[in-house]
Amino acid sequence: MIKDSGDRTEFETGAKRDMHAGKGRMDLLPWYGIMEVSKHCEEGALKYGEHNVDKGIPLHSLLDSAARHLAKYMVGMDDEDHLRAACWNLLWALNQRETHPELDDRFAIQIKENKKSMKDITCTCGKALTDEHGRAFRDVEQDINLPMLRWMLRCPECKKVTVVNWKEFTNE
Ligand SMILES: [Zn+2]
């Protein structure tokens, strides 16, 4: 049986075809570029064995390599095909959205997730420091220590500082 999206296109020949919007257009892909990336796959298979990357690579590592190769290409370094290597890393980063979403370890994501659990933080005196979205109220002085993953909130009433440790919130 052939699935039918109910959305059909009739070609000039008179033939009809089910054309579901949002499926993508494989016929519009940049095939020369894809052939180039396939050479990188071939070299990788020789070096690390086939399907090594399928085991999953933390996203930060793919992005790190992609950015470095792109930077090298941009400054004119041609000791290897840096543009091709950048594309390979980015395509795998994209591929992992489907195959390894759990390996998305972008730092910005951690902050976003933590914000969810940072709502309604109150000072020991009872004054609310953050709202229901995890944002500090305007009269609350705040300071962020990124290396320590700490967020410091000064209570506008009793002046006490509440230190929020992002790490404590990640496993909630
Ligand atoms: Zn207070």
PDB file of C-alpha atoms and ligand atoms in Angstrom:
ATOM      1  CA  MET A   1       0.000   0.000   0.000  1.00  0.00           C
ATOM      2  CA  ILE A   2       1.165   3.556  -0.797  1.00  0.00           C
ATOM      3  CA  LYS A   3       0.603   6.202   1.850  1.00  0.00           C
ATOM      4  CA  ASP A   4      -1.335   9.240   0.663  1.00  0.00           C
ATOM      5  CA  SER A   5      -0.916  12.695   2.184  1.00  0.00           C
ATOM      6  CA  GLY A   6      -3.947  13.902   0.249  1.00  0.00           C
ATOM      7  CA  ASP A   7      -1.816  16.589  -1.410  1.00  0.00           C
ATOM      8  CA  ARG A   8      -1.259  15.718  -5.055  1.00  0.00           C
ATOM      9  CA  THR A   9       0.601  17.314  -7.932  1.00  0.00           C
ATOM     10  CA  GLU A  10      -0.252  16.635 -11.529  1.00  0.00           C
ATOM     11  CA  PHE A  11       2.699  16.805 -13.935  1.00  0.00           C
ATOM     12  CA  GLU A  12       2.503  18.065 -17.511  1.00  0.00           C
ATOM     13  CA  THR A  13       2.576  14.449 -18.725  1.00  0.00           C
ATOM     14  CA  GLY A  14      -0.683  13.889 -16.895  1.00  0.00           C
ATOM     15  CA  ALA A  15       0.923  11.709 -14.239  1.00  0.00           C
ATOM     16  CA  LYS A  16      -0.123  12.434 -10.667  1.00  0.00           C
ATOM     17  CA  ARG A  17       2.066  12.342  -7.619  1.00  0.00           C
ATOM     18  CA  ASP A  18       1.556  12.749  -3.894  1.00  0.00           C
ATOM     19  CA  MET A  19       3.580  15.868  -2.922  1.00  0.00           C
ATOM     20  CA  HIS A  20       3.522  16.425   0.791  1.00  0.00           C
ATOM     21  CA  ALA A  21       4.853  19.841   1.835  1.00  0.00           C
ATOM     22  CA  GLY A  22       7.693  19.797   4.356  1.00  0.00           C
ATOM     23  CA  LYS A  23       9.158  16.479   3.181  1.00  0.00           C
ATOM     24  CA  GLY A  24      12.120  18.242   1.632  1.00  0.00           C
ATOM     25  CA  ARG A  25      13.306  18.403  -1.962  1.00  0.00           C
ATOM     26  CA  MET A  26      16.126  15.918  -2.474  1.00  0.00           C
ATOM     27  CA  ASP A  27      16.375  16.974  -6.128  1.00  0.00           C
ATOM     28  CA  LEU A  28      17.483  20.458  -5.056  1.00  0.00           C
ATOM     29  CA  LEU A  29      20.477  19.356  -2.955  1.00  0.00           C
ATOM     30  CA  PRO A  30      24.003  20.644  -3.780  1.00  0.00           C
ATOM     31  CA  TRP A  31      25.279  17.309  -5.097  1.00  0.00           C
ATOM     32  CA  TYR A  32      28.841  18.417  -5.919  1.00  0.00           C
ATOM     33  CA  GLY A  33      29.205  19.556  -2.328  1.00  0.00           C
ATOM     34  CA  ILE A  34      27.819  16.238  -1.097  1.00  0.00           C
ATOM     35  CA  MET A  35      30.270  14.348  -3.333  1.00  0.00           C
ATOM     36  CA  GLU A  36      33.086  16.336  -1.713  1.00  0.00           C
ATOM     37  CA  VAL A  37      31.857  15.442   1.786  1.00  0.00           C
ATOM     38  CA  SER A  38      31.655  11.771   0.728  1.00  0.00           C
ATOM     39  CA  LYS A  39      35.416  11.893   0.074  1.00  0.00           C
ATOM     40  CA  HIS A  40      35.904  13.034   3.664  1.00  0.00           C
ATOM     41  CA  CYS A  41      33.741  10.059   4.748  1.00  0.00           C
ATOM     42  CA  GLU A  42      35.932   7.733   2.676  1.00  0.00           C
ATOM     43  CA  GLU A  43      39.125   9.034   4.276  1.00  0.00           C
ATOM     44  CA  GLY A  44      37.555   8.817   7.728  1.00  0.00           C
ATOM     45  CA  ALA A  45      36.487   5.209   7.147  1.00  0.00           C
ATOM     46  CA  LEU A  46      40.068   4.292   6.217  1.00  0.00           C
ATOM     47  CA  LYS A  47      41.441   6.020   9.293  1.00  0.00           C
ATOM     48  CA  TYR A  48      38.869   5.115  11.983  1.00  0.00           C
ATOM     49  CA  GLY A  49      36.839   2.291  10.398  1.00  0.00           C
ATOM     50  CA  GLU A  50      33.333   2.506   9.001  1.00  0.00           C
ATOM     51  CA  HIS A  51      30.538   3.922  11.162  1.00  0.00           C
ATOM     52  CA  ASN A  52      32.881   5.199  13.859  1.00  0.00           C
ATOM     53  CA  VAL A  53      31.088   8.542  13.966  1.00  0.00           C
ATOM     54  CA  ASP A  54      27.682   6.814  14.150  1.00  0.00           C
ATOM     55  CA  LYS A  55      28.512   5.896  17.743  1.00  0.00           C
ATOM     56  CA  GLY A  56      27.979   9.580  18.515  1.00  0.00           C
ATOM     57  CA  ILE A  57      30.274  12.533  19.202  1.00  0.00           C
ATOM     58  CA  PRO A  58      29.413  15.212  21.792  1.00  0.00           C
ATOM     59  CA  LEU A  59      27.972  18.142  19.860  1.00  0.00           C
ATOM     60  CA  HIS A  60      30.487  20.628  21.276  1.00  0.00           C
ATOM     61  CA  SER A  61      33.311  18.626  19.687  1.00  0.00           C
ATOM     62  CA  LEU A  62      31.721  18.629  16.211  1.00  0.00           C
ATOM     63  CA  LEU A  63      31.057  22.372  16.479  1.00  0.00           C
ATOM     64  CA  ASP A  64      34.573  23.018  17.747  1.00  0.00           C
ATOM     65  CA  SER A  65      36.119  21.192  14.765  1.00  0.00           C
ATOM     66  CA  ALA A  66      33.729  22.778  12.273  1.00  0.00           C
ATOM     67  CA  ALA A  67      34.529  26.291  13.534  1.00  0.00           C
ATOM     68  CA  ARG A  68      38.289  25.647  13.550  1.00  0.00           C
ATOM     69  CA  HIS A  69      38.299  24.250  10.007  1.00  0.00           C
ATOM     70  CA  LEU A  70      36.179  27.163   8.794  1.00  0.00           C
ATOM     71  CA  ALA A  71      38.527  29.676  10.454  1.00  0.00           C
ATOM     72  CA  LYS A  72      41.536  28.022   8.806  1.00  0.00           C
ATOM     73  CA  TYR A  73      39.814  28.096   5.433  1.00  0.00           C
ATOM     74  CA  MET A  74      38.850  31.740   5.878  1.00  0.00           C
ATOM     75  CA  VAL A  75      42.423  32.852   6.542  1.00  0.00           C
ATOM     76  CA  GLY A  76      43.601  30.983   3.450  1.00  0.00           C
ATOM     77  CA  MET A  77      45.195  27.887   4.965  1.00  0.00           C
ATOM     78  CA  ASP A  78      45.142  25.206   2.281  1.00  0.00           C
ATOM     79  CA  ASP A  79      47.267  22.492   3.904  1.00  0.00           C
ATOM     80  CA  GLU A  80      44.144  20.304   3.865  1.00  0.00           C
ATOM     81  CA  ASP A  81      40.586  20.737   2.580  1.00  0.00           C
ATOM     82  CA  HIS A  82      39.363  22.733   5.575  1.00  0.00           C
ATOM     83  CA  LEU A  83      36.083  23.801   3.952  1.00  0.00           C
ATOM     84  CA  ARG A  84      35.179  20.182   3.258  1.00  0.00           C
ATOM     85  CA  ALA A  85      36.119  19.199   6.818  1.00  0.00           C
ATOM     86  CA  ALA A  86      33.959  22.030   8.230  1.00  0.00           C
ATOM     87  CA  CYS A  87      30.992  20.833   6.150  1.00  0.00           C
ATOM     88  CA  TRP A  88      31.507  17.236   7.302  1.00  0.00           C
ATOM     89  CA  ASN A  89      31.451  18.277  10.964  1.00  0.00           C
ATOM     90  CA  LEU A  90      28.358  20.448  10.503  1.00  0.00           C
ATOM     91  CA  LEU A  91      26.492  17.731   8.598  1.00  0.00           C
ATOM     92  CA  TRP A  92      27.183  15.295  11.404  1.00  0.00           C
ATOM     93  CA  ALA A  93      26.056  17.863  13.953  1.00  0.00           C
ATOM     94  CA  LEU A  94      22.808  18.134  11.971  1.00  0.00           C
ATOM     95  CA  ASN A  95      22.537  14.353  11.632  1.00  0.00           C
ATOM     96  CA  GLN A  96      22.843  13.894  15.373  1.00  0.00           C
ATOM     97  CA  ARG A  97      19.698  15.947  15.974  1.00  0.00           C
ATOM     98  CA  GLU A  98      17.944  12.758  14.851  1.00  0.00           C
ATOM     99  CA  THR A  99      20.387  10.078  15.930  1.00  0.00           C
ATOM    100  CA  HIS A 100      21.900  11.454  19.168  1.00  0.00           C
ATOM    101  CA  PRO A 101      19.835  14.350  20.565  1.00  0.00           C
ATOM    102  CA  GLU A 102      21.194  13.429  24.009  1.00  0.00           C
ATOM    103  CA  LEU A 103      24.685  14.538  22.915  1.00  0.00           C
ATOM    104  CA  ASP A 104      23.606  18.190  22.582  1.00  0.00           C
ATOM    105  CA  ASP A 105      25.890  19.635  25.238  1.00  0.00           C
ATOM    106  CA  ARG A 106      25.877  23.261  24.124  1.00  0.00           C
ATOM    107  CA  PHE A 107      26.496  25.529  27.097  1.00  0.00           C
ATOM    108  CA  ALA A 108      23.646  27.836  26.058  1.00  0.00           C
ATOM    109  CA  ILE A 109      21.245  24.900  26.312  1.00  0.00           C
ATOM    110  CA  GLN A 110      22.279  24.264  29.907  1.00  0.00           C
ATOM    111  CA  ILE A 111      21.510  27.858  30.809  1.00  0.00           C
ATOM    112  CA  LYS A 112      18.113  27.661  29.123  1.00  0.00           C
ATOM    113  CA  GLU A 113      17.199  24.446  30.900  1.00  0.00           C
ATOM    114  CA  ASN A 114      18.333  25.811  34.218  1.00  0.00           C
ATOM    115  CA  LYS A 115      16.236  28.920  33.813  1.00  0.00           C
ATOM    116  CA  LYS A 116      13.142  26.730  33.895  1.00  0.00           C
ATOM    117  CA  SER A 117      13.989  25.582  37.387  1.00  0.00           C
ATOM    118  CA  MET A 118      15.202  29.001  38.530  1.00  0.00           C
ATOM    119  CA  LYS A 119      11.744  30.408  38.760  1.00  0.00           C
ATOM    120  CA  ASP A 120      10.354  31.711  42.003  1.00  0.00           C
ATOM    121  CA  ILE A 121      13.652  31.945  43.872  1.00  0.00           C
ATOM    122  CA  THR A 122      13.111  33.799  47.113  1.00  0.00           C
ATOM    123  CA  CYS A 123      15.461  35.432  49.593  1.00  0.00           C
ATOM    124  CA  THR A 124      15.584  34.035  53.136  1.00  0.00           C
ATOM    125  CA  CYS A 125      13.616  37.140  54.171  1.00  0.00           C
ATOM    126  CA  GLY A 126      10.770  36.034  51.942  1.00  0.00           C
ATOM    127  CA  LYS A 127      11.237  38.565  49.126  1.00  0.00           C
ATOM    128  CA  ALA A 128      10.797  37.027  45.655  1.00  0.00           C
ATOM    129  CA  LEU A 129      13.985  37.428  43.571  1.00  0.00           C
ATOM    130  CA  THR A 130      12.945  35.796  40.292  1.00  0.00           C
ATOM    131  CA  ASP A 131       9.661  35.645  38.447  1.00  0.00           C
ATOM    132  CA  GLU A 132       7.790  32.650  37.032  1.00  0.00           C
ATOM    133  CA  HIS A 133      10.102  32.664  33.986  1.00  0.00           C
ATOM    134  CA  GLY A 134      13.266  32.466  36.082  1.00  0.00           C
ATOM    135  CA  ARG A 135      14.195  36.107  35.417  1.00  0.00           C
ATOM    136  CA  ALA A 136      15.449  38.345  38.210  1.00  0.00           C
ATOM    137  CA  PHE A 137      13.156  41.242  39.092  1.00  0.00           C
ATOM    138  CA  ARG A 138      14.413  44.689  38.003  1.00  0.00           C
ATOM    139  CA  ASP A 139      15.256  45.850  41.520  1.00  0.00           C
ATOM    140  CA  VAL A 140      17.370  42.754  42.164  1.00  0.00           C
ATOM    141  CA  GLU A 141      21.087  43.390  41.588  1.00  0.00           C
ATOM    142  CA  GLN A 142      22.654  40.416  39.841  1.00  0.00           C
ATOM    143  CA  ASP A 143      26.057  39.124  38.996  1.00  0.00           C
ATOM    144  CA  ILE A 144      27.026  36.085  37.006  1.00  0.00           C
ATOM    145  CA  ASN A 145      30.191  34.085  37.498  1.00  0.00           C
ATOM    146  CA  LEU A 146      30.355  31.927  34.383  1.00  0.00           C
ATOM    147  CA  PRO A 147      33.470  29.868  35.207  1.00  0.00           C
ATOM    148  CA  MET A 148      31.965  28.951  38.583  1.00  0.00           C
ATOM    149  CA  LEU A 149      28.483  28.507  37.082  1.00  0.00           C
ATOM    150  CA  ARG A 150      27.102  30.816  39.771  1.00  0.00           C
ATOM    151  CA  TRP A 151      24.386  33.409  39.706  1.00  0.00           C
ATOM    152  CA  MET A 152      24.313  35.917  42.533  1.00  0.00           C
ATOM    153  CA  LEU A 153      21.148  37.820  43.378  1.00  0.00           C
ATOM    154  CA  ARG A 154      21.090  40.681  45.886  1.00  0.00           C
ATOM    155  CA  CYS A 155      17.836  41.146  47.734  1.00  0.00           C
ATOM    156  CA  PRO A 156      16.657  44.785  47.347  1.00  0.00           C
ATOM    157  CA  GLU A 157      15.145  44.670  50.829  1.00  0.00           C
ATOM    158  CA  CYS A 158      17.560  42.979  53.214  1.00  0.00           C
ATOM    159  CA  LYS A 159      20.601  43.276  50.873  1.00  0.00           C
ATOM    160  CA  LYS A 160      21.491  39.626  51.430  1.00  0.00           C
ATOM    161  CA  VAL A 161      23.009  37.808  48.441  1.00  0.00           C
ATOM    162  CA  THR A 162      21.500  34.523  47.313  1.00  0.00           C
ATOM    163  CA  VAL A 163      23.938  32.389  45.342  1.00  0.00           C
ATOM    164  CA  VAL A 164      22.383  30.077  42.789  1.00  0.00           C
ATOM    165  CA  ASN A 165      24.538  27.221  41.599  1.00  0.00           C
ATOM    166  CA  TRP A 166      23.577  26.181  38.088  1.00  0.00           C
ATOM    167  CA  LYS A 167      25.012  22.706  38.586  1.00  0.00           C
ATOM    168  CA  GLU A 168      22.550  22.056  41.409  1.00  0.00           C
ATOM    169  CA  PHE A 169      19.710  22.780  39.065  1.00  0.00           C
ATOM    170  CA  THR A 170      20.796  20.639  36.127  1.00  0.00           C
ATOM    171  CA  ASN A 171      19.593  17.343  37.575  1.00  0.00           C
ATOM    172  CA  GLU A 172      16.172  18.557  38.625  1.00  0.00           C
TER     173      GLU A 172
HETATM  174 ZN    ZN B   1      15.963  39.600  51.603  1.00  0.00          ZN
END
